[in-house]
PDB file of C-alpha atoms in Angstrom:
ATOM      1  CA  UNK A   1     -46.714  96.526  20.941  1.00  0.00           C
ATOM      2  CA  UNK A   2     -47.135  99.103  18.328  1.00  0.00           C
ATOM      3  CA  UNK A   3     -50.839  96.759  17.378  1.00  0.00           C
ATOM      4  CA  UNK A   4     -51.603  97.908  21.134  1.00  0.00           C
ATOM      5  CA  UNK A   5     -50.815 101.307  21.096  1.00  0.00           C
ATOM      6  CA  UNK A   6     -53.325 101.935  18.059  1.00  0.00           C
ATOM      7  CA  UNK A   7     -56.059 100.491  20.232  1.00  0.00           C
ATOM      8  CA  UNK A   8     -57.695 102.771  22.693  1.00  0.00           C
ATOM      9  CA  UNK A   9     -59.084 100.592  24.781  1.00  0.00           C
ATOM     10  CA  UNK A  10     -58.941  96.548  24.861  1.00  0.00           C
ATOM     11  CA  UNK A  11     -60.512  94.334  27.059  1.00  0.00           C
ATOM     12  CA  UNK A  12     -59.201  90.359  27.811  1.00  0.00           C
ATOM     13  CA  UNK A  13     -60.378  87.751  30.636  1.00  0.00           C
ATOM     14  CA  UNK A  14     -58.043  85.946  32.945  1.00  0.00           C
ATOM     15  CA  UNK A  15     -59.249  82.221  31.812  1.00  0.00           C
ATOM     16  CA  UNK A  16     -60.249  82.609  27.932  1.00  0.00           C
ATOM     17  CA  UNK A  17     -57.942  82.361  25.476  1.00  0.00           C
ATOM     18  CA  UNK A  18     -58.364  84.796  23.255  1.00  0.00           C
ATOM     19  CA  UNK A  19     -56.516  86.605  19.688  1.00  0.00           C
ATOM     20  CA  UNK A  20     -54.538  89.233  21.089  1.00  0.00           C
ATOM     21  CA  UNK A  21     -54.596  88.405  25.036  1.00  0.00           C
ATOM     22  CA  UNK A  22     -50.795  86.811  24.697  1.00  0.00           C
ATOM     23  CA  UNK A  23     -49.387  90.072  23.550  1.00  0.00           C
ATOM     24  CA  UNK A  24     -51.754  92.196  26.255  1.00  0.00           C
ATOM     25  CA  UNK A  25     -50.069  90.257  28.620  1.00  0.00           C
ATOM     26  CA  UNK A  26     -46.528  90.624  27.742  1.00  0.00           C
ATOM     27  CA  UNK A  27     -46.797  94.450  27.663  1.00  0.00           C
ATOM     28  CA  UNK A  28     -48.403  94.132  30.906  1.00  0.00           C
ATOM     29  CA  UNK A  29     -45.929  92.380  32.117  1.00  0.00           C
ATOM     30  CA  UNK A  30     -43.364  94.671  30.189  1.00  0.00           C
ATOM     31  CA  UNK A  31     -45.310  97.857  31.983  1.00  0.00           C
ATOM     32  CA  UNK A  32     -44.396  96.143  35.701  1.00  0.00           C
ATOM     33  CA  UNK A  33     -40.501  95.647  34.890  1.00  0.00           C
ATOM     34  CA  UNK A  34     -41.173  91.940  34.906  1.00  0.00           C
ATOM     35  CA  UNK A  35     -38.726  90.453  32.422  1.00  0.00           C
ATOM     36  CA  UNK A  36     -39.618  86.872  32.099  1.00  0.00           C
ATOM     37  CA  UNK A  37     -40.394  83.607  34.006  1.00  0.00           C
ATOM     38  CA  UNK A  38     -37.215  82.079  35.799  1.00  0.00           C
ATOM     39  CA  UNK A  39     -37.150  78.459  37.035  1.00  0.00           C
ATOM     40  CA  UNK A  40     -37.654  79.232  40.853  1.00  0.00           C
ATOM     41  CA  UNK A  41     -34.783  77.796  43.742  1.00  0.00           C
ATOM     42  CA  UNK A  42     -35.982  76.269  46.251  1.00  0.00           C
ATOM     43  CA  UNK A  43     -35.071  77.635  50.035  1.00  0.00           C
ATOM     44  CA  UNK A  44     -31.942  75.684  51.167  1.00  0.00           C
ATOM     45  CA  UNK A  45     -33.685  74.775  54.519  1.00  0.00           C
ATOM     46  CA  UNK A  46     -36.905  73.668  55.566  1.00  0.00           C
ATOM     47  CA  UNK A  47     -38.593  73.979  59.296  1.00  0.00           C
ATOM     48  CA  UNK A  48     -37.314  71.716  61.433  1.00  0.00           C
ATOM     49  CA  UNK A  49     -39.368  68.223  61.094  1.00  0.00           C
ATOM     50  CA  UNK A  50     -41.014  68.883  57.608  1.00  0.00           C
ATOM     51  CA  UNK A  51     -38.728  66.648  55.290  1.00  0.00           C
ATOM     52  CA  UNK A  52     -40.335  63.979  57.681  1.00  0.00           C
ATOM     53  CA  UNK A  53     -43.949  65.441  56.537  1.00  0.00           C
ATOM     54  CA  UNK A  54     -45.570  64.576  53.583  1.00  0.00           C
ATOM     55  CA  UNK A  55     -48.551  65.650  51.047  1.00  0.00           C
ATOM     56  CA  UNK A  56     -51.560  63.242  50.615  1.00  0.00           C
ATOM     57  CA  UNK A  57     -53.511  64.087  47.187  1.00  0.00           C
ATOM     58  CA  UNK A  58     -56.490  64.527  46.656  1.00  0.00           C
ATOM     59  CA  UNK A  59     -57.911  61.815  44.621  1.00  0.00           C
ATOM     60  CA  UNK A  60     -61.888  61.741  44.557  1.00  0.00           C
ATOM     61  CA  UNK A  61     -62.668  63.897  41.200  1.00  0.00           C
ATOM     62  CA  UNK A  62     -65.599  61.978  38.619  1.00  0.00           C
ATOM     63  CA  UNK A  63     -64.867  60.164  35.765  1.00  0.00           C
ATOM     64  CA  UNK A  64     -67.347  62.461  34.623  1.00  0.00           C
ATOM     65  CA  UNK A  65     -70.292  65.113  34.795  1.00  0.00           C
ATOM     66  CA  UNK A  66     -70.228  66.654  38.203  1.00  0.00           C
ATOM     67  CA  UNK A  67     -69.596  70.415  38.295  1.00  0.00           C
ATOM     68  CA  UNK A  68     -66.302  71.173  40.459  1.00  0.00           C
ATOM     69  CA  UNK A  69     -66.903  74.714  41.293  1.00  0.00           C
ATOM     70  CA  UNK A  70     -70.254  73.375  43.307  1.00  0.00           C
ATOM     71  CA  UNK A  71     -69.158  70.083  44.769  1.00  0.00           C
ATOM     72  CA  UNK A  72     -64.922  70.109  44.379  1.00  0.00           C
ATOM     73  CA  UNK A  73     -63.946  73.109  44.955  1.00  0.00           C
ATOM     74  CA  UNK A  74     -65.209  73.408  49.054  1.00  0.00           C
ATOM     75  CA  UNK A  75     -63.206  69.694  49.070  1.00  0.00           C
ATOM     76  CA  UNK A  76     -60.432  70.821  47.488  1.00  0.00           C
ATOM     77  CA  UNK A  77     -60.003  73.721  50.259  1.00  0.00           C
ATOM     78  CA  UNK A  78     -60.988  71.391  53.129  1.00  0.00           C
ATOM     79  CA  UNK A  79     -57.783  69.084  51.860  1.00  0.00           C
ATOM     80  CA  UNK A  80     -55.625  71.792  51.504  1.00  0.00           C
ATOM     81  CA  UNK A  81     -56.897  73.136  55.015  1.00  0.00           C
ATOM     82  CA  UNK A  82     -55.641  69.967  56.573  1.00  0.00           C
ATOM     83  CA  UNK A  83     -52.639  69.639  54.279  1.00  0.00           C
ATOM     84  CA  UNK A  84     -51.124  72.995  55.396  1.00  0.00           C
ATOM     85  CA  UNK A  85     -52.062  72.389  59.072  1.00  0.00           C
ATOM     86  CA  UNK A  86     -49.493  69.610  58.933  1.00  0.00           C
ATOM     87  CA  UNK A  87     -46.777  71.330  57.465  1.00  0.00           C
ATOM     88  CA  UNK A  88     -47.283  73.700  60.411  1.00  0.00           C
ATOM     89  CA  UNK A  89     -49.994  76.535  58.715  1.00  0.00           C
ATOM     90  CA  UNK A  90     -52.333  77.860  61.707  1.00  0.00           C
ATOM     91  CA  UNK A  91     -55.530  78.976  60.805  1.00  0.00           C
ATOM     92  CA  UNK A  92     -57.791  81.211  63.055  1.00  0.00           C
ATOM     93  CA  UNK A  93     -56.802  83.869  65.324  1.00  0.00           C
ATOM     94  CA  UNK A  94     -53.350  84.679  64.951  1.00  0.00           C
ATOM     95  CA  UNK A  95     -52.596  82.815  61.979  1.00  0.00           C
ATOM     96  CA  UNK A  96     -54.937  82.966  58.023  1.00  0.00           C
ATOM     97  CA  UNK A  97     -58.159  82.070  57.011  1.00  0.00           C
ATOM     98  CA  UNK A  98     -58.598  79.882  53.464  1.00  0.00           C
ATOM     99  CA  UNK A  99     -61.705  81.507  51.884  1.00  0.00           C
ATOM    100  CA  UNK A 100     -63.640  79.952  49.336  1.00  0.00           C
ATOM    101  CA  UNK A 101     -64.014  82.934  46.524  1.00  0.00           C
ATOM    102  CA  UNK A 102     -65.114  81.325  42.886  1.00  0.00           C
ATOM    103  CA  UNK A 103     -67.789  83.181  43.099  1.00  0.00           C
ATOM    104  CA  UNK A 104     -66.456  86.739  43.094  1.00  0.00           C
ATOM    105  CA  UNK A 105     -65.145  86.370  39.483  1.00  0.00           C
ATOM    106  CA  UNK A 106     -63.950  90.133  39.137  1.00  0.00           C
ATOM    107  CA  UNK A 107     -62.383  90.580  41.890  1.00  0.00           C
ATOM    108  CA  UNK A 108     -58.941  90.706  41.121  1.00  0.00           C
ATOM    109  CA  UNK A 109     -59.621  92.700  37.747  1.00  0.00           C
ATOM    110  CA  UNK A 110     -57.304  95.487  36.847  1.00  0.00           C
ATOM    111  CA  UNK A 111     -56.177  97.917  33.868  1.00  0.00           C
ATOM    112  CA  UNK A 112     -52.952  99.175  32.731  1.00  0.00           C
ATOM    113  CA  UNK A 113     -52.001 101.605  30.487  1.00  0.00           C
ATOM    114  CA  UNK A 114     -49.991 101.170  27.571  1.00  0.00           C
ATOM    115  CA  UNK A 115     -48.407 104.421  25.563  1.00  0.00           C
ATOM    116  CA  UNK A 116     -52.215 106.066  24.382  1.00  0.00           C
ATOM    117  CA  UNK A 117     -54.058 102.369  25.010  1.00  0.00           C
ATOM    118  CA  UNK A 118     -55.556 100.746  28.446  1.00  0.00           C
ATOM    119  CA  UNK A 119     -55.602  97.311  29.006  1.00  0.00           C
ATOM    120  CA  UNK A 120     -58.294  96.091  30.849  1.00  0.00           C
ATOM    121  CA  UNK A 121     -58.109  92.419  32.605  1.00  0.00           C
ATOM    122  CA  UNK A 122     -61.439  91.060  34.026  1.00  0.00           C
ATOM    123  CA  UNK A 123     -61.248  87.629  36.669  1.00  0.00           C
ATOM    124  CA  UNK A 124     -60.621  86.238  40.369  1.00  0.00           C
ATOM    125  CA  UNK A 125     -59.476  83.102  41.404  1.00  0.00           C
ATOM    126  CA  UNK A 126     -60.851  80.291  43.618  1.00  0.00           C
ATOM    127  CA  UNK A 127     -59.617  80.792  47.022  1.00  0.00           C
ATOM    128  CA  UNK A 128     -57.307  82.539  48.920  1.00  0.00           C
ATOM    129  CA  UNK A 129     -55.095  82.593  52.440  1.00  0.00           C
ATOM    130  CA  UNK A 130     -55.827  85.633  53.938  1.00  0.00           C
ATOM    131  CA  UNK A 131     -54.321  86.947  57.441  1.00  0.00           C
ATOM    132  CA  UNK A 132     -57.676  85.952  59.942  1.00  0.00           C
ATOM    133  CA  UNK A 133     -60.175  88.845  59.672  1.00  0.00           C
ATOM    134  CA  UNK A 134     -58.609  90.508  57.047  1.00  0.00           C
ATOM    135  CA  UNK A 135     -61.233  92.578  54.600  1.00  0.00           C
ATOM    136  CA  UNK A 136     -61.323  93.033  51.428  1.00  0.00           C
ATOM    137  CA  UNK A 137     -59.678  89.780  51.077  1.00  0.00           C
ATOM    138  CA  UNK A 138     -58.412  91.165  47.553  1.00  0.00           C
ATOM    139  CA  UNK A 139     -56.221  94.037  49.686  1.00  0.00           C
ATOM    140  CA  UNK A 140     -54.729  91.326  51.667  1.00  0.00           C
ATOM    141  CA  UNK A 141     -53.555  87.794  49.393  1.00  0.00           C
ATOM    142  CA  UNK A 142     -51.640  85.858  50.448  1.00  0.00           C
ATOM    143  CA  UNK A 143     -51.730  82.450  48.646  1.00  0.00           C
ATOM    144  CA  UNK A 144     -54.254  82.357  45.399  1.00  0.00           C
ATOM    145  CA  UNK A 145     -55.703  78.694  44.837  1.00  0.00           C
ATOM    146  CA  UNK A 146     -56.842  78.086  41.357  1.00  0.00           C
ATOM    147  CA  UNK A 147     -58.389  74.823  41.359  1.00  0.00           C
ATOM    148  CA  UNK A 148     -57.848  73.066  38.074  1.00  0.00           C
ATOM    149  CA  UNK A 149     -59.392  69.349  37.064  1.00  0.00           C
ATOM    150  CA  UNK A 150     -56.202  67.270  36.211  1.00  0.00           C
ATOM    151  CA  UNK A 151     -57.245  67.028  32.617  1.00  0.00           C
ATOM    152  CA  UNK A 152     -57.027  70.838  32.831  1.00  0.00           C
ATOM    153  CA  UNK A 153     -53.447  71.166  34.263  1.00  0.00           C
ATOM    154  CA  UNK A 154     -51.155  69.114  32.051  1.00  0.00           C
ATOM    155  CA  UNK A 155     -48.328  71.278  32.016  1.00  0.00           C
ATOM    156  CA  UNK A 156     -46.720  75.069  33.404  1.00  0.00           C
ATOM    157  CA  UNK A 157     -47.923  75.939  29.485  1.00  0.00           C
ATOM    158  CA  UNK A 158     -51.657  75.318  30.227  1.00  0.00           C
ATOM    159  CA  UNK A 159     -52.157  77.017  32.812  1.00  0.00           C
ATOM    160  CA  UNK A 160     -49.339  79.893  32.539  1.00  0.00           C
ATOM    161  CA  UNK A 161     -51.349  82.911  31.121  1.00  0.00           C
ATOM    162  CA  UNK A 162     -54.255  82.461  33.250  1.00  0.00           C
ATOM    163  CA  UNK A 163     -51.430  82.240  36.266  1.00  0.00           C
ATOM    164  CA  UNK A 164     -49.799  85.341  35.286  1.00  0.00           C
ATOM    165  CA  UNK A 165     -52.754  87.371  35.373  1.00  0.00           C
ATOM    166  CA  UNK A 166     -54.141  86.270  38.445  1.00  0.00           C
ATOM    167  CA  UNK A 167     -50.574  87.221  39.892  1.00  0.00           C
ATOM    168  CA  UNK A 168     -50.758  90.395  38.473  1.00  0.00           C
ATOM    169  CA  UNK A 169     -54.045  91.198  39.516  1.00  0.00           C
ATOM    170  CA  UNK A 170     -53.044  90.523  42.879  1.00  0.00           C
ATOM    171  CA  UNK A 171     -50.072  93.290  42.272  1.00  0.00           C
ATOM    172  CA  UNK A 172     -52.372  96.033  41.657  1.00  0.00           C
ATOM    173  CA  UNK A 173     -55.404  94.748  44.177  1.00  0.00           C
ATOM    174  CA  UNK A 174     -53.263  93.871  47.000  1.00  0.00           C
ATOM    175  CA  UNK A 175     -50.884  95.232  49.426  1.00  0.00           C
ATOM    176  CA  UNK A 176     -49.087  92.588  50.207  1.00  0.00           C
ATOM    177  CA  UNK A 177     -46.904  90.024  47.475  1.00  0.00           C
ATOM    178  CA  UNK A 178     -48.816  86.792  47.307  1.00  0.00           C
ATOM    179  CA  UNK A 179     -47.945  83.233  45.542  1.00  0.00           C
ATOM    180  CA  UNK A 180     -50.168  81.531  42.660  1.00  0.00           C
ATOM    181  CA  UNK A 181     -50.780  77.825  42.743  1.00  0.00           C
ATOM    182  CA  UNK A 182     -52.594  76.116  40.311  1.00  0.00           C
ATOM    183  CA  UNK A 183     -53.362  72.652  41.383  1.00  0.00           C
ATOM    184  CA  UNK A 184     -55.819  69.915  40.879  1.00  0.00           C
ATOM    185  CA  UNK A 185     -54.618  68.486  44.394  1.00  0.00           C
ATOM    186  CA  UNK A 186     -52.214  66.103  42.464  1.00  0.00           C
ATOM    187  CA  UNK A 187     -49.608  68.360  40.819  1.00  0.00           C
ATOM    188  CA  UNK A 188     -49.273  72.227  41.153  1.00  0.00           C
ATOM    189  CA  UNK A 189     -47.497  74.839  38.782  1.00  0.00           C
ATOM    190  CA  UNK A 190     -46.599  77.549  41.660  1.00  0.00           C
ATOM    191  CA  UNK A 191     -45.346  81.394  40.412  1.00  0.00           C
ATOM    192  CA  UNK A 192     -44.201  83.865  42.509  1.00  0.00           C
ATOM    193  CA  UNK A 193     -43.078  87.847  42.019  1.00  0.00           C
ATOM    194  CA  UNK A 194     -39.334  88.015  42.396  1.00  0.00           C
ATOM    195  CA  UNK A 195     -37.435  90.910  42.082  1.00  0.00           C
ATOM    196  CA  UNK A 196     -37.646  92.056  38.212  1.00  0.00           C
ATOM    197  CA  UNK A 197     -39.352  88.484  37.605  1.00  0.00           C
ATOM    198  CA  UNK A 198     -41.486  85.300  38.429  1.00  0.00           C
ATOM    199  CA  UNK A 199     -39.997  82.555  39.512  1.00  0.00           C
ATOM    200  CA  UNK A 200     -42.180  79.234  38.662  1.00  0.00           C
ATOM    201  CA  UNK A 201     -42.340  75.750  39.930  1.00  0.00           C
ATOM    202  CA  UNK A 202     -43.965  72.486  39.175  1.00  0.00           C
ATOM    203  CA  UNK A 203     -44.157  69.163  39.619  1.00  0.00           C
ATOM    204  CA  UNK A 204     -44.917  67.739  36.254  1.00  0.00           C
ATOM    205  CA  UNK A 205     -41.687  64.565  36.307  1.00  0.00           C
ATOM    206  CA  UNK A 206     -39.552  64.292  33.220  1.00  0.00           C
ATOM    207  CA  UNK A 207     -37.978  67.924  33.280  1.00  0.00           C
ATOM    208  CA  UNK A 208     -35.079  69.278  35.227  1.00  0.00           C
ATOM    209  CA  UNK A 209     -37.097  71.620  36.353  1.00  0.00           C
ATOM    210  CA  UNK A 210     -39.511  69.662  38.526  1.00  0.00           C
ATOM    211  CA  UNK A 211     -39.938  69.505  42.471  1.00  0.00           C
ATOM    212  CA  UNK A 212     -41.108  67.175  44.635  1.00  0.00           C
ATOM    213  CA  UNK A 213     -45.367  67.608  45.392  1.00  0.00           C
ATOM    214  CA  UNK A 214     -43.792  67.429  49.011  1.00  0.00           C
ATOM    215  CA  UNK A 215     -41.914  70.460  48.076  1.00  0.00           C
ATOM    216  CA  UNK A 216     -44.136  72.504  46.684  1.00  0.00           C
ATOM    217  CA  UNK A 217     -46.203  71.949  49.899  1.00  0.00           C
ATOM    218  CA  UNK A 218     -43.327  72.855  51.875  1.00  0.00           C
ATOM    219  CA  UNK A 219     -42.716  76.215  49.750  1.00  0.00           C
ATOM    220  CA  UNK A 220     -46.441  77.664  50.353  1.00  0.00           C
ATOM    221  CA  UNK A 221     -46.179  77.092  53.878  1.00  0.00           C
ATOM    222  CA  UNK A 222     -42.817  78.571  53.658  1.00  0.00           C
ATOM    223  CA  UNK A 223     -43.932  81.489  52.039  1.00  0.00           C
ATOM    224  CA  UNK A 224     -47.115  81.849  54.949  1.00  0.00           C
ATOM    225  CA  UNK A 225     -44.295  80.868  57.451  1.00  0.00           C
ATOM    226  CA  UNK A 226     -41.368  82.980  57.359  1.00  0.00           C
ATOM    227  CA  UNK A 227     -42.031  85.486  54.289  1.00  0.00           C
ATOM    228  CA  UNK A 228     -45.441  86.296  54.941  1.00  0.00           C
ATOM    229  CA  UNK A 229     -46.764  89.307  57.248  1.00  0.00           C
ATOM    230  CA  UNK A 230     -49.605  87.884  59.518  1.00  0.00           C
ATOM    231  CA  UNK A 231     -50.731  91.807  59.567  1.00  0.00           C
ATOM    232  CA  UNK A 232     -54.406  91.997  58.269  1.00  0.00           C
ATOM    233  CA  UNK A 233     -53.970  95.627  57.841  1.00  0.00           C
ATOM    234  CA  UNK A 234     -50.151  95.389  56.600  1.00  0.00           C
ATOM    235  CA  UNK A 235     -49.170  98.063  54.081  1.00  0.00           C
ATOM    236  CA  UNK A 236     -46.498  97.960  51.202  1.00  0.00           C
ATOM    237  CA  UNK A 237     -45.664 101.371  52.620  1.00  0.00           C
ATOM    238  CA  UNK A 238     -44.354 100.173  55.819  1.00  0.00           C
ATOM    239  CA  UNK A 239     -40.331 100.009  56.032  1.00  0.00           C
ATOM    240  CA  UNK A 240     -39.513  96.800  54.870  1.00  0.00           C
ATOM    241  CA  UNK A 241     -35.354  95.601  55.761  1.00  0.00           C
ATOM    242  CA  UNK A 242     -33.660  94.821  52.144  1.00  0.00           C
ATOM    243  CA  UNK A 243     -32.699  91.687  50.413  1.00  0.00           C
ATOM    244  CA  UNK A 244     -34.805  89.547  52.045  1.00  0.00           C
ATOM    245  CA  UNK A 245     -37.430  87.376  50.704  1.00  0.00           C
ATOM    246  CA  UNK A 246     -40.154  89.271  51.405  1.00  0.00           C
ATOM    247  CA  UNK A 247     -38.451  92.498  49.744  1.00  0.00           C
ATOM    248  CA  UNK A 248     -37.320  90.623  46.346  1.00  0.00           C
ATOM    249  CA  UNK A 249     -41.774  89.707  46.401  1.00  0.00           C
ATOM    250  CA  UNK A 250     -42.606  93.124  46.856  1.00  0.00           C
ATOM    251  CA  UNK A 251     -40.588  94.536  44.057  1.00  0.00           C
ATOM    252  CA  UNK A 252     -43.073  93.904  40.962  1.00  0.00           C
ATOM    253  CA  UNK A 253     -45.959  94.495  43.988  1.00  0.00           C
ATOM    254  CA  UNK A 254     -44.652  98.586  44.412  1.00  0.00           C
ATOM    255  CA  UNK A 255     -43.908  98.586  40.309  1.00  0.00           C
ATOM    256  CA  UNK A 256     -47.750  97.713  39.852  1.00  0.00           C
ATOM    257  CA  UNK A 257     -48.697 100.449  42.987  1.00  0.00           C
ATOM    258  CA  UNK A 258     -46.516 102.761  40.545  1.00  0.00           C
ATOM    259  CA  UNK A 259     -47.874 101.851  37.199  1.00  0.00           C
ATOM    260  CA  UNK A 260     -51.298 102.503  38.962  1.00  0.00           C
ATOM    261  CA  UNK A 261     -50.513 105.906  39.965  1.00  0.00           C
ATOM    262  CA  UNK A 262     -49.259 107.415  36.887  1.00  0.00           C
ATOM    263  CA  UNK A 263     -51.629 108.391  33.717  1.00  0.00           C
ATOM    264  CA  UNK A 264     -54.495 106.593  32.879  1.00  0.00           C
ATOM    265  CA  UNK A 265     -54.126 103.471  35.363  1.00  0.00           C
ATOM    266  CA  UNK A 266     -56.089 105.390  38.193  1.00  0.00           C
ATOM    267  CA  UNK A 267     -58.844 106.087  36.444  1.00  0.00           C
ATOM    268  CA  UNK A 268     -59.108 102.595  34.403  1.00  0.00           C
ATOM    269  CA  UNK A 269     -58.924 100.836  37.347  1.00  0.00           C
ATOM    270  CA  UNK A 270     -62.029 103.307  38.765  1.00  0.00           C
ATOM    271  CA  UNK A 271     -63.679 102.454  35.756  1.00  0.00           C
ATOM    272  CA  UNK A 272     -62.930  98.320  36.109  1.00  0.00           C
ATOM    273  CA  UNK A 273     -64.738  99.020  39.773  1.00  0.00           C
ATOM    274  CA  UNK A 274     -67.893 100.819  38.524  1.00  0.00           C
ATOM    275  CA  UNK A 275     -68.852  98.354  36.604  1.00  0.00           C
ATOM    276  CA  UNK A 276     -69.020  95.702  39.259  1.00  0.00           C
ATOM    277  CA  UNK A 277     -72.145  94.367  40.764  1.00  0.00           C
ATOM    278  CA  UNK A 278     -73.665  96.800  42.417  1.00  0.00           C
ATOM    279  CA  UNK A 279     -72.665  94.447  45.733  1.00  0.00           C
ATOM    280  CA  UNK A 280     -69.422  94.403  45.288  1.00  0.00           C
ATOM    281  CA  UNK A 281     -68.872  98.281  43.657  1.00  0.00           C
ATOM    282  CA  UNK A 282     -68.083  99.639  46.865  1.00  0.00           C
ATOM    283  CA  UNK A 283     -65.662  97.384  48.547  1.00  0.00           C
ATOM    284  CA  UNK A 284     -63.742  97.655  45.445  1.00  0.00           C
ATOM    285  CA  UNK A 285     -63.492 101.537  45.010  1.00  0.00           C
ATOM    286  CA  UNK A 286     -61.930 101.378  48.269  1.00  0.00           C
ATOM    287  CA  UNK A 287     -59.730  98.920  48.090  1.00  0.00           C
ATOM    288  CA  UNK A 288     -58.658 100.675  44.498  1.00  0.00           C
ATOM    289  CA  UNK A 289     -58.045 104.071  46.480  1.00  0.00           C
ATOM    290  CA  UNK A 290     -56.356 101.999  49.430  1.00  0.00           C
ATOM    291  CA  UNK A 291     -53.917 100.765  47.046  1.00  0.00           C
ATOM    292  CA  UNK A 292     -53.037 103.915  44.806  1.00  0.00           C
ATOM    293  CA  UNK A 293     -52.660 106.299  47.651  1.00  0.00           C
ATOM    294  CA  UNK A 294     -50.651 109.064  46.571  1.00  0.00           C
ATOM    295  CA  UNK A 295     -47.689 108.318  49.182  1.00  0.00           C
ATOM    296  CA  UNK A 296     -46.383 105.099  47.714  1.00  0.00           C
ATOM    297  CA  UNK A 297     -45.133 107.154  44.878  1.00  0.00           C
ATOM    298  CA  UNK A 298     -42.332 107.895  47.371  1.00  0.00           C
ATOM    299  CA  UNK A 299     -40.746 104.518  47.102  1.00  0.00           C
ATOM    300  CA  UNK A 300     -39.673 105.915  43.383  1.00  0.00           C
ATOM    301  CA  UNK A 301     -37.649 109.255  44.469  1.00  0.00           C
TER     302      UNK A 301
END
């Protein structure tokens, strides 16, 4: 930490590995109240009919040399499309839309500020499950898809940085709680904010850990179910009753609105959004501002 604080200014990536990012993200981590990663428990009931339902993987990735984010990644979200959709998911008006977003690789950037030093973390994911209509999608997750090619996700450890930041960049971008999964359409490492930490699953077999790929299924349309709002202009501010699920979620989301709010983090965060493409700058800046605003300092007395 003390390495950190005699740095003004660093800046790390949500997918490369790089000297120093480790650390960044444990004191960002350490700046939200988040103490750790917890094995996650699953719900002790399911909607009616699903143990009967069942996940069909997706099994048509090369051998070699095509480029997923071109060809795989629009098949990965049509599977998933139709996976959720049998476990209950609607999609169109009244229920979410599943937006293809590789392309917007900044989007879920944000900064926070450590003692004298700002942290600045730069990336996006591949696709999301917004409510239907809702813009920017960034101000409303839901569900972030990170589409990884099994060689890729061996593990909760290969993937778990790159998860935690696109969680937390979903913290400070959005206004409502959202899950991570990580999946190459075979197995999925899942993460979601949890009171003062993130729970993860995953379905990697030989640990005690592990779930069931129907589960996992079952637990993101759980979350879009029963602990999401379908509200494309919901707001962390709205009164929210306590101890339920979708409280213990919002817990780290109102720490990040806080950490935002308070020195620096405003104004790093401005600065992440200038620098955009001049396409995107915009949309950004507001969503920044949307998320700040001064009132949701109340939630901390």
């Amino acid at each position: 930490m003390d390495m950190l604080r005699a740095k003004q200014e660093q800046t790390y990536t949500f997918s490369a590995s790089t000297a120093g990012r480790d650390m960044a993200v444990a004191a960002a981590m350490n700046a939200l109240g988040l103490s750790g990663m917890i094995p996650g428990v699953l719900p002790k009931r399911w909607s009616r009919g699903w143990n009967k339902k069942h996940f069909v993987p997706f099994m048509k990735w090369p051998t070699q040399g095509e480029i997923y984010e071109n060809t795989y990644a629009p098949q990965l979200l049509h599977h998933f499309v139709g996976a959720l959709t049998v476990f209950d998911v609607p999609f169109g008006v009244g229920g979410f839309d599943f937006k293809d977003v590789h392309t917007q690789k900044t989007r879920l950037s944000f900064a926070c500020t450590i003692g004298a030093s700002t942290i600045l973390f730069t990336g996006g994911t591949d696709a999301v499950v917004i409510p239907h209509g809702a813009i920017p999608w960034q101000g409303q997750t839901r569900i972030l898809f990170d589409w990884k090619r099994p060689p890729d996700l061996q593990s909760v450890e290969s993937v778990v940085t790159q998860a935690q930041l696109e969680l937390m960049g979903a913290l400070y971008n959005s206004r409502h709680p959202a899950l991570v999964v990580f999946t190459d359409g075979v197995n999925f490492v899942i993460l979601q904010p949890w009171g003062c930490a993130i729970q993860y699953y995953h379905t990697f077999s030989g640990t005690d850990d592990c779930i069931h790929v129907d589960d996992a299924m079952r637990l993101i349309s759980h979350h879009l179910l029963h602990i999401c709002s379908r509200d494309g202009a919901f707001s962390h501010m709205a009164p929210v009753p306590e101890n339920t699920e979708l409280s213990m979620e919002l817990a780290p989301l109102l720490a990040a609105k806080k950490e935002l709010g308070e020195g620096e983090g405003l104004a790093a965060q401005l600065q992440l959004d200038r620098d955009l493409p001049p396409n995107e700058r915009l949309e950004s800046v507001s969503n920044t501002i949307l998320a700040w605003r001064q009132p949701n300092l109340s939630y901390f007395g």
